[in-house]
Each structure stands twice: as C-alpha cells, then as structure tokens.
XYZ file of C-alpha atoms in Angstrom:
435
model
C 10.899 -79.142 120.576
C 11.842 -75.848 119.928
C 12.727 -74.313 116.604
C 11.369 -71.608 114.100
C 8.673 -71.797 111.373
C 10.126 -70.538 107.902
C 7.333 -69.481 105.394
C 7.413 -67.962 102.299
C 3.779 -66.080 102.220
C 1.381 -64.847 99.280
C 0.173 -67.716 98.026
C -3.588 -68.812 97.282
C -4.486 -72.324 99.285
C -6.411 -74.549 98.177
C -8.053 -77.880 99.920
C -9.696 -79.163 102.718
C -8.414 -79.165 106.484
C -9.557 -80.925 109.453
C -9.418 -79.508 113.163
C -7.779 -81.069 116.006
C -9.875 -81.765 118.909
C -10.226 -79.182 121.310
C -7.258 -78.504 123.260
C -9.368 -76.937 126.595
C -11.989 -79.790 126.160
C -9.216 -82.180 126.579
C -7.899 -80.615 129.882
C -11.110 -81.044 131.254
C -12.198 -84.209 130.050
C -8.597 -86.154 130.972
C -9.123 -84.707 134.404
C -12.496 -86.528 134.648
C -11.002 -90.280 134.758
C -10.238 -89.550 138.200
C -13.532 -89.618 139.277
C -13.977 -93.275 138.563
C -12.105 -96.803 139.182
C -13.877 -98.140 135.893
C -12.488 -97.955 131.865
C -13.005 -94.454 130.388
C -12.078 -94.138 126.947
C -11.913 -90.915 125.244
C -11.115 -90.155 120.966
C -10.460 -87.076 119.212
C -7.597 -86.234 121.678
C -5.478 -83.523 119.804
C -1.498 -85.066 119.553
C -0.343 -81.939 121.482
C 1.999 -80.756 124.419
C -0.504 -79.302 126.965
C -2.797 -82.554 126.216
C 0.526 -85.037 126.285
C 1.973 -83.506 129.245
C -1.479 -84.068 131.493
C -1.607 -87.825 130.195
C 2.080 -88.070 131.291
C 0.964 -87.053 134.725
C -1.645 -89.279 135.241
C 0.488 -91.780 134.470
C 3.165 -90.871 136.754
C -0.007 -90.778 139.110
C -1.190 -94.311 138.726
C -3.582 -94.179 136.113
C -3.486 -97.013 133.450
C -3.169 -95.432 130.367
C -3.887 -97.425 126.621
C -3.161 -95.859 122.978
C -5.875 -97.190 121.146
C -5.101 -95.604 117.822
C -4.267 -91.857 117.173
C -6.110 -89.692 119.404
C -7.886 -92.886 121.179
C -7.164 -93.350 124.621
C -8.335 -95.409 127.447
C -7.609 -94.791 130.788
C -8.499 -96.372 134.224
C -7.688 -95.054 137.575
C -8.065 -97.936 140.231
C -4.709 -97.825 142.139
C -3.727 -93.659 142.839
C -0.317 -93.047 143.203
C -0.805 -90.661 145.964
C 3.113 -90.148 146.762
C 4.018 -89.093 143.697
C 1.021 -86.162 144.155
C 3.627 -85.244 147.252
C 6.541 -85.587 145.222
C 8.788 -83.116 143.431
C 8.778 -84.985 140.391
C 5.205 -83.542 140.517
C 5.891 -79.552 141.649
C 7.784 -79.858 138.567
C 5.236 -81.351 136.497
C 2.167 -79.730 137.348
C 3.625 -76.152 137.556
C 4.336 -76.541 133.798
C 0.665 -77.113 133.140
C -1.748 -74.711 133.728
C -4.644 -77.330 133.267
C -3.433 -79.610 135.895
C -5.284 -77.362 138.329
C -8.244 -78.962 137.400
C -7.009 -82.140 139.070
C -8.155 -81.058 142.028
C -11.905 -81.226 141.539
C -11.929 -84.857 140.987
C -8.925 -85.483 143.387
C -10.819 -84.277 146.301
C -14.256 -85.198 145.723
C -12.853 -89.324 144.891
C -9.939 -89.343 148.001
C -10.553 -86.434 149.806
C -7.560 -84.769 149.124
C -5.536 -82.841 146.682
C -1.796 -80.923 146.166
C -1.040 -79.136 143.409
C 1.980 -76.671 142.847
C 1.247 -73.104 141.666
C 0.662 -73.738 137.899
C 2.439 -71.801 135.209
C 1.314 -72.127 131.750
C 0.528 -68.713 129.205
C 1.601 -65.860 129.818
C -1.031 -63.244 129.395
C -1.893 -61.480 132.309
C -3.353 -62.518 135.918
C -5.214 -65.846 135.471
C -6.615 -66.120 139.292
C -7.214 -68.983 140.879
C -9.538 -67.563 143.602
C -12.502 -68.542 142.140
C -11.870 -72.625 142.034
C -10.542 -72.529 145.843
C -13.839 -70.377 146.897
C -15.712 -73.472 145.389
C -14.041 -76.218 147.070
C -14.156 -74.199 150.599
C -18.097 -73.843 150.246
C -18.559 -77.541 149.753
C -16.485 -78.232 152.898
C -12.665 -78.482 152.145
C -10.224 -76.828 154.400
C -7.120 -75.319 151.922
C -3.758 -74.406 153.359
C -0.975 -72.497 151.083
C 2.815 -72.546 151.345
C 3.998 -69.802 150.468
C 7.383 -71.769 150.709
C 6.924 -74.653 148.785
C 4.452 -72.555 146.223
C 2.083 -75.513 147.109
C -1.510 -76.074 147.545
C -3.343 -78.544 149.914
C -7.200 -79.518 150.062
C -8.692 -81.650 152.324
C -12.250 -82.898 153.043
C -13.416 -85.467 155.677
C -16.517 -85.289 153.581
C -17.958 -82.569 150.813
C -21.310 -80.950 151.217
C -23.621 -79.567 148.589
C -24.285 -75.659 148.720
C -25.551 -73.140 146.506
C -22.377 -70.940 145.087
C -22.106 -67.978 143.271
C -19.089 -67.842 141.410
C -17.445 -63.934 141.510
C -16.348 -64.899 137.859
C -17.548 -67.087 135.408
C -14.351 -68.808 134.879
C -14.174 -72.341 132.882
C -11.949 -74.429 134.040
C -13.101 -72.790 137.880
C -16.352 -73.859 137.196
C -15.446 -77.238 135.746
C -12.942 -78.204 138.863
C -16.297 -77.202 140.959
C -18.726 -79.861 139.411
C -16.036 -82.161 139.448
C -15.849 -81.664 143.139
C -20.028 -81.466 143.593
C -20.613 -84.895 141.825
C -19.272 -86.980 144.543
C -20.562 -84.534 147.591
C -23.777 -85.074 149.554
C -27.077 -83.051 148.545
C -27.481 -80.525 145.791
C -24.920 -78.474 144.515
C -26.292 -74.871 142.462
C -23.638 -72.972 140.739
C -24.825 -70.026 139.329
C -22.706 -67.567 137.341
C -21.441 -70.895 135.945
C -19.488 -70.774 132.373
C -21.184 -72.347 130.100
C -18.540 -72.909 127.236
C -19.283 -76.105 124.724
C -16.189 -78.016 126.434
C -18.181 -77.625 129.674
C -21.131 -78.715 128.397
C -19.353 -81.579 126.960
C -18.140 -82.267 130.492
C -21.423 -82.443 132.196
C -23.029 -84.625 129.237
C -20.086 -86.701 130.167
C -20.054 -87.418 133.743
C -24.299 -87.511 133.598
C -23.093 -90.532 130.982
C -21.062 -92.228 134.192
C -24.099 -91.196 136.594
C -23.800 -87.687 137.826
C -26.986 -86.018 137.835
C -26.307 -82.377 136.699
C -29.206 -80.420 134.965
C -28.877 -76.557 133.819
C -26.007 -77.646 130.892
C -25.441 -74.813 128.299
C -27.033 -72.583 131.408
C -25.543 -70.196 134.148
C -26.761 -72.137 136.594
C -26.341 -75.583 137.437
C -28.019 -77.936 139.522
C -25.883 -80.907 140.890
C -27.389 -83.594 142.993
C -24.684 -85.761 144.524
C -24.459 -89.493 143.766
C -21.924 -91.764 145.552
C -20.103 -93.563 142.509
C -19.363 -92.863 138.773
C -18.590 -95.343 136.126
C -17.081 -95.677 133.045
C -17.960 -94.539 129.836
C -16.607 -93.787 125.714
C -16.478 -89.785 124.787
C -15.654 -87.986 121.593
C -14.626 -84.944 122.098
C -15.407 -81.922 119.848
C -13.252 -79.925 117.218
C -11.388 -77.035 118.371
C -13.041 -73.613 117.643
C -10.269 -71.498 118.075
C -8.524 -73.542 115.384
C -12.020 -73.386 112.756
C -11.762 -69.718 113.670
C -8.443 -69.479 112.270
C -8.873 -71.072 109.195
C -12.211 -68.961 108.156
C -8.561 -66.245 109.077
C -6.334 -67.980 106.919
C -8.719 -68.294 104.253
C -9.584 -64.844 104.218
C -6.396 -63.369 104.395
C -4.420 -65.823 101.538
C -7.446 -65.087 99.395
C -7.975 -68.837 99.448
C -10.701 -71.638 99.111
C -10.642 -73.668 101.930
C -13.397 -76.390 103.007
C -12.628 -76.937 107.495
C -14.491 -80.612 108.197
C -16.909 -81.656 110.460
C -16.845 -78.250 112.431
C -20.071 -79.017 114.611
C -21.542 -75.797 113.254
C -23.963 -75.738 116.149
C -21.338 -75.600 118.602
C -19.640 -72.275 116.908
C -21.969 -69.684 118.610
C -21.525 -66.279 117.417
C -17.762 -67.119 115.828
C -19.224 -67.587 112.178
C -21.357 -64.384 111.887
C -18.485 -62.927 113.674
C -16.296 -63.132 110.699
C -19.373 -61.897 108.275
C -19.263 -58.703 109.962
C -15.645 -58.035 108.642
C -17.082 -59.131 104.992
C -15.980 -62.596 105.085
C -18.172 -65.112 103.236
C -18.513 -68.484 104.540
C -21.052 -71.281 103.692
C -22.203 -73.886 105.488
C -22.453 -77.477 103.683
C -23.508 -79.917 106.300
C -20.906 -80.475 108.518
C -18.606 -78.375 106.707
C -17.418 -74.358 106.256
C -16.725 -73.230 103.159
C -14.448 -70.541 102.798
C -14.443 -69.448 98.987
C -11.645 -67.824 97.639
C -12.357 -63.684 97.976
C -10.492 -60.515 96.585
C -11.742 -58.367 99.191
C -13.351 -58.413 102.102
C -15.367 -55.354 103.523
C -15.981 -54.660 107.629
C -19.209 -53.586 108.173
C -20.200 -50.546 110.627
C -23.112 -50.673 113.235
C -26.367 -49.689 111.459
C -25.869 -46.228 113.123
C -22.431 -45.806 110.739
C -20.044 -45.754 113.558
C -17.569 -48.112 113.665
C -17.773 -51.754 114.187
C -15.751 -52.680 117.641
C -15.624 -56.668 118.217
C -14.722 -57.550 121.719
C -14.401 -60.375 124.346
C -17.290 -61.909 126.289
C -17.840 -65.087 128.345
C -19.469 -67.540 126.130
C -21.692 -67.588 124.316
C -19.869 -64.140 123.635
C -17.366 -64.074 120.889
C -13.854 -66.011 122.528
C -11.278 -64.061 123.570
C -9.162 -66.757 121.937
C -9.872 -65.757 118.843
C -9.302 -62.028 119.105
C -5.864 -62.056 117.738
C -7.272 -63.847 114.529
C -10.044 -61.393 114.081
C -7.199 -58.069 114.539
C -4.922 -59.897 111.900
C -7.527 -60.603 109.108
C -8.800 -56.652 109.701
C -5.265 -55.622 108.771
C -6.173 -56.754 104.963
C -10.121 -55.930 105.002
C -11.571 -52.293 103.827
C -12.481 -50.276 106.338
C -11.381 -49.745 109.758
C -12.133 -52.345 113.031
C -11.702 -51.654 116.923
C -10.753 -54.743 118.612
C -11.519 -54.399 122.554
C -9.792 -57.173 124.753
C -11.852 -57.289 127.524
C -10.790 -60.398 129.689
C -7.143 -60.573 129.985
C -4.699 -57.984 129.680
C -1.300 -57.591 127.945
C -2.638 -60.322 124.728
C -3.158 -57.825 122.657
C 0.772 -56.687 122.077
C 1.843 -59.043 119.546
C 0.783 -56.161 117.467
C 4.255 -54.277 117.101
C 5.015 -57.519 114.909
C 2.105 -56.544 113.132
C 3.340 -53.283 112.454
C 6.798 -53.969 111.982
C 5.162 -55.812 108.717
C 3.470 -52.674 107.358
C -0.439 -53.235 109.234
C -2.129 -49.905 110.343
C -2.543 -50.399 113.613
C -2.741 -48.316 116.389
C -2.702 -49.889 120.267
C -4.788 -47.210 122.119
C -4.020 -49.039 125.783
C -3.099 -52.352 126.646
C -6.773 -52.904 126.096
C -7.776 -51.554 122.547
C -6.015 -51.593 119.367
C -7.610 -49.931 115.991
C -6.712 -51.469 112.566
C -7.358 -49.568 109.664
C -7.662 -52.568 106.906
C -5.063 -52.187 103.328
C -7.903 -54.004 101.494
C -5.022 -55.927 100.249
C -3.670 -53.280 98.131
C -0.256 -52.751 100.162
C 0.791 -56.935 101.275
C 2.044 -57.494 104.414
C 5.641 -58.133 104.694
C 7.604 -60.790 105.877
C 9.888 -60.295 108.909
C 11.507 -62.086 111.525
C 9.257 -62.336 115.301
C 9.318 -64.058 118.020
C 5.742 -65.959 119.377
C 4.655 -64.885 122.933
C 1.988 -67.400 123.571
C -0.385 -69.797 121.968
C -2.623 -67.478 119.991
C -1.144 -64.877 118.952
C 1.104 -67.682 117.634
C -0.921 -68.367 114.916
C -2.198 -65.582 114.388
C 1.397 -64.271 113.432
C 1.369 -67.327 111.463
C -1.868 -66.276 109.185
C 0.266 -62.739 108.925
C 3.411 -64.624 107.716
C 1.363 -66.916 105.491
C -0.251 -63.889 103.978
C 2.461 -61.660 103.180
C 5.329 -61.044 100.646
C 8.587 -62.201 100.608
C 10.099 -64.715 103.527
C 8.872 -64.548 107.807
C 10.317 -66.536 110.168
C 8.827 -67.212 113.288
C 11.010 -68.204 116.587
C 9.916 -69.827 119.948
C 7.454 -72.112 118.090
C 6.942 -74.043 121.042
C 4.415 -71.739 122.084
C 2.267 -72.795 118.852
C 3.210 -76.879 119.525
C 1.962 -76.543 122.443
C -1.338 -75.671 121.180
C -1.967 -76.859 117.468
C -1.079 -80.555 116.279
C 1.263 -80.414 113.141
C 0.360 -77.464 112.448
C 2.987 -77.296 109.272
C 1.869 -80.648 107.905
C -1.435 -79.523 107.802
C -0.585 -76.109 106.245
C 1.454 -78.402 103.247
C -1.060 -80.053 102.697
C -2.964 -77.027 101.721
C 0.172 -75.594 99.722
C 1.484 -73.496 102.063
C 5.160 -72.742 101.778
C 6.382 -73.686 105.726
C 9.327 -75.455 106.955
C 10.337 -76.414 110.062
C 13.917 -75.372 111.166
C-alpha cells in the first residue's frame, strides 16, 4: 500500500523495541522448502512484502502453505506446480522479487530444472547475476537466455560436485549454489563463499534435514552430496540492519531505548561500529541498551586523521547499514567519511539530507563527508521522497530527529522492508502517522 509517513520529530523515546526477523534470512530460508517433500516449519518470519510476496509464489507453485500463528509457517512441497513456473502469471511475479532468484538452487538440484524471469527488486546500482549462473554451469547445468522473453532456463540431467571459486562473494549467489550442491553427486568446495549469519543459518539448516556441509561462518565450504533432505523446525534470527537502526534512532532522538533479544553474537563489528562515532551502548544479556546521550563524539584513527567507515563483505561492517551510520554523523561532533564500497548510486539520498540543514558533502557517487552539528543546529523537517529500502529509514531516523513536521512519500519502499514500522515507532512515542 502506498502512502506517506507524517512525523513530527524532536522528541526523546523512551521504551523497549523488538526486531523483526531478518528480511534476507527469510529469502533464503523460504527458498529451502523446495529441497524437500517433507513438513518444514519456519518462525520469526518478518510480516513483510518481499517475505509475503515469495510465500505467495510458492503457493501459486504448489507448495502447501499453513499460518501457524504470526510469523509461524509451515510449508510442504510434495506436488510442484511446474506450469505455473512456465507461466506468465509467474514472469510477473518473480520479476517483482529480487529474492526469487534464489529459487533456482533448490529448483534444479530437486527436478532438474528451473525458469525464472529477470528479477527486479532495489534499485541501487548493477546487482549481477553472473556469479549464481557460473555456479550452476560448473556443477553441470546447461542455461539458455531469452533475450525476448527476459527469461532464464536451467537444466540438469544430473548435477556434479566441483570445486568453484566464486569471482564475488555474493550472498544470495553463494546460497542458490549450496542449494544446488546438496542434492549433486560428490563434493562440492566453494571458496570465496559469503559467509553472512543468514547463510550460516542456511547451512545449519539444511545439515538439520541431512546435507552435509562443513566450513559454515568460513570462505570455503565443503559440500558432500546426499540424495534426500527432510524436514525440519527453524527460527530464524533478528534483523541486523533493523538493531543497527535503532542503536541510530536512539542516538540521534537523544533517547533510551532497550532493542530485545538481538543475538549479540551474531552482530559482528556493527556494535563497536557505532562506538567509534561516540555512541554508548550496553549489553544486558540478550539485550542493547541504548541510554539516552546529549552528545555523541566520532573518534579519529589513533594517527588523528579522520575516521572513514566503509563497506566490506561480512564479517565487514554491512553496506546496509551505511545510510544509518551517514545520518547519525550528521548530529555527532566531529567530522566522518562514509565510503560505499559495494554498490553504487546508494549513497544519494543525501541531497534530502541537505535540503534539512546536514553538512554534507558527496565527493563522488562513492564518498560523502559529514561534518556532525553536535546537535546544536536540529535538523529540519521537509518533504522527500524514499528511493529504496534503506535509505528509507534512514530518512526516517532524520525526520524523527528533527524540528518541526517531515513527510515522507513512496513508503512502499520502507513496507517492503520493515514490519509496522509506525506501530512500533508509537509505541516508543514517536509522533508518526500514516497517510
């Protein structure tokens, strides 16, 4: 549904909030239940569009699909639709999702063959798709494109194992890959292989239905085929990008604000990431701790020059969370380079920024210095317009933060990626309405 946010910013929050589940998890994981003709049930699925659009299609595809209870979901996939995989009900369908590619790892390594239309999705920069088709040719699939139809075709009489080095250590590329390896004869090595939490959540999954991977939380894994997989229960893990934010939000609204069950282990470098821009946060078991702060200083490198936080495939700092990390420097002291590394064009949702009063300056498509107000000049509220997910909310934390009344159109973009995002922000005392 599309629509506009409405928030009336500078004022303290208070309370506790709990993260979704992880949105890219989910992508990965629902594609999994392919793999199997037995019960897989799976909790802690976020309520969003991305994540209800992919259980829509394997629905439409023949998988039996049960709401358990909010987030709780069992699915079974004995009886594959495989016309409507032909259909253009399903061009339609899957070009709208981006994580529908990831279909075709389990499609072709179960039935031994797999369409998919050329997926659309975010729009920030070249996302190739290279890498997951290299993958699926080494283990023996033959892959035809028309250019006419904008269509994709695998097939495999049978898959072999094969030792593959990815040119790019891309998630979802490598996690379409083991999908595909599970089912194939002989050992499968992937090295260069992401090695994000969700992936790792993957592999602890299907070993859990009787894959035998080794190497998880490692650039390289080891896959030795098996011939069947059965079912199993999964809970997937919080969203990082969205605990990220809220250390953000916290910081920026001068707030106190407890984020739940955050699997602190999981977080990598993102919590000491936000120290180094003067941001206290405590850890109290399973929680973060955000006390409310005045100020917030960024520190420099220990040779005085200043700090630059940048992109890096895990466990580097996610480029997800860039956006949040430029936003809350626009209030610290002191002065932050933010270097996008992995995609391009992400980082131009800062002339919104701007428009609001931050000091920034975008030195290429790239880079972008922010020279913090230390909260002495607000932001100010404006009217914008949200180009994709993340930057989404991290316009949001701007609006949230600054004086007088923003309004934020093409909100879609943040549905698709947070789960009542606005009833959650109430809760905390935020002024938001939906329009």
């Amino acid at each position: 549904m599309s629509g506009a946010f409405q928030i009336r910013g500078g004022k303290q929050l208070h309370g506790e909030i709990t993260p979704q589940g992880a949105k890219n998890e989910a992508l990965q994981i629902l594609c999994a239940v392919l793999l199997t003709d037995e019960e897989v049930r799976i909790t802690n699925i976020p309520d969003i569009q991305d994540v209800n659009r992919l259980i829509e299609i394997l629905g439409d595809f023949g998988v039996k699909v049960t709401k358990n209870g909010h987030g709780d979901f069992t699915f079974k996939a004995d009886e594959i639709n495989f016309d409507y995989i032909k259909s253009k009900e399903f061009k339609k369908d899957g070009a709208r999702l981006r994580g529908s590619i990831m279909l075709l790892g389990p499609m072709l390594a179960r039935f031994g063959e797999a369409y998919m239309p050329t997926p659309g999705g975010d729009k920030i920069g070249r996302r190739r798709l290279d890498t997951h088709f290299q993958g699926f040719v080494e283990l023996g699939a033959e892959f035809h494109y028309d250019e006419n139809e904008y269509f994709y075709t695998l097939k495999a009489k049978e898959l072999r194992g094969k030792f593959i080095l990815l040119e790019e250590a891309s998630v979802t590329g490598t996690a379409n890959i083991v999908m595909a390896a599970v089912l194939a004869k002989g050992k499968t090595r992937i090295y260069n292989a992401a090695c994000e939490p969700y992936l790792q959540q993957l592999c602890k999954m299907l070993n859990r239905m009787g894959a035998q991977i080794s190497g998880i939380g490692s650039n390289l894994l080891t896959i030795e085929g098996v011939t069947h997989l059965h079912g199993t229960t999964h809970k997937m893990l919080p969203d990082m990008v969205e605990i990220g934010s809220w250390i953000g939000l916290a910081a920026m609204t001068k707030s106190d604000i407890v984020i739940k069950n955050v699997h602190y282990n999981e977080l990598g470098v993102i919590p000491n990431t936000f120290r180094k821009l003067g941001i206290t946060l405590e850890k109290s078991g399973e929680d973060i701790h955000v006390p409310a702060q005045e100020h917030y200083k960024i520190q420099k490198f220990i040779d005085g020059s200043i700090l630059t936080i940048s992109d890096a495939p895990w466990p580097g700092f996610t480029p997800d969370l860039l956006s949040i990390i430029l936003v809350v420097a626009t209030q610290a002291k002191g002065t932050l380079l933010v270097h996008q590394k992995m995609f391009e064009s992400r980082l131009f949702f800062v002339d919104r920024l701007i428009d609001m009063g931050a000091q920034i300056i975008l030195c290429d498509p790239h880079r972008a210095t922010v020279v913090g107000l230390n909260h002495e000049s607000p932001l100010r509220g404006t009217s914008m317009v949200s180009p994709d997910i993340r930057a989404g909310n991290a316009l949001l934390i701007a609006a949230l933060s600054a004086e007088g009344k923003s309004t934020i159109h093409n909100i879609e973009q943040i549905d698709r990626g947070y789960e009542n995002i606005d009833g959650r922000l109430k809760a905390l005392g935020a002024d938001i309405i939906r329009i």
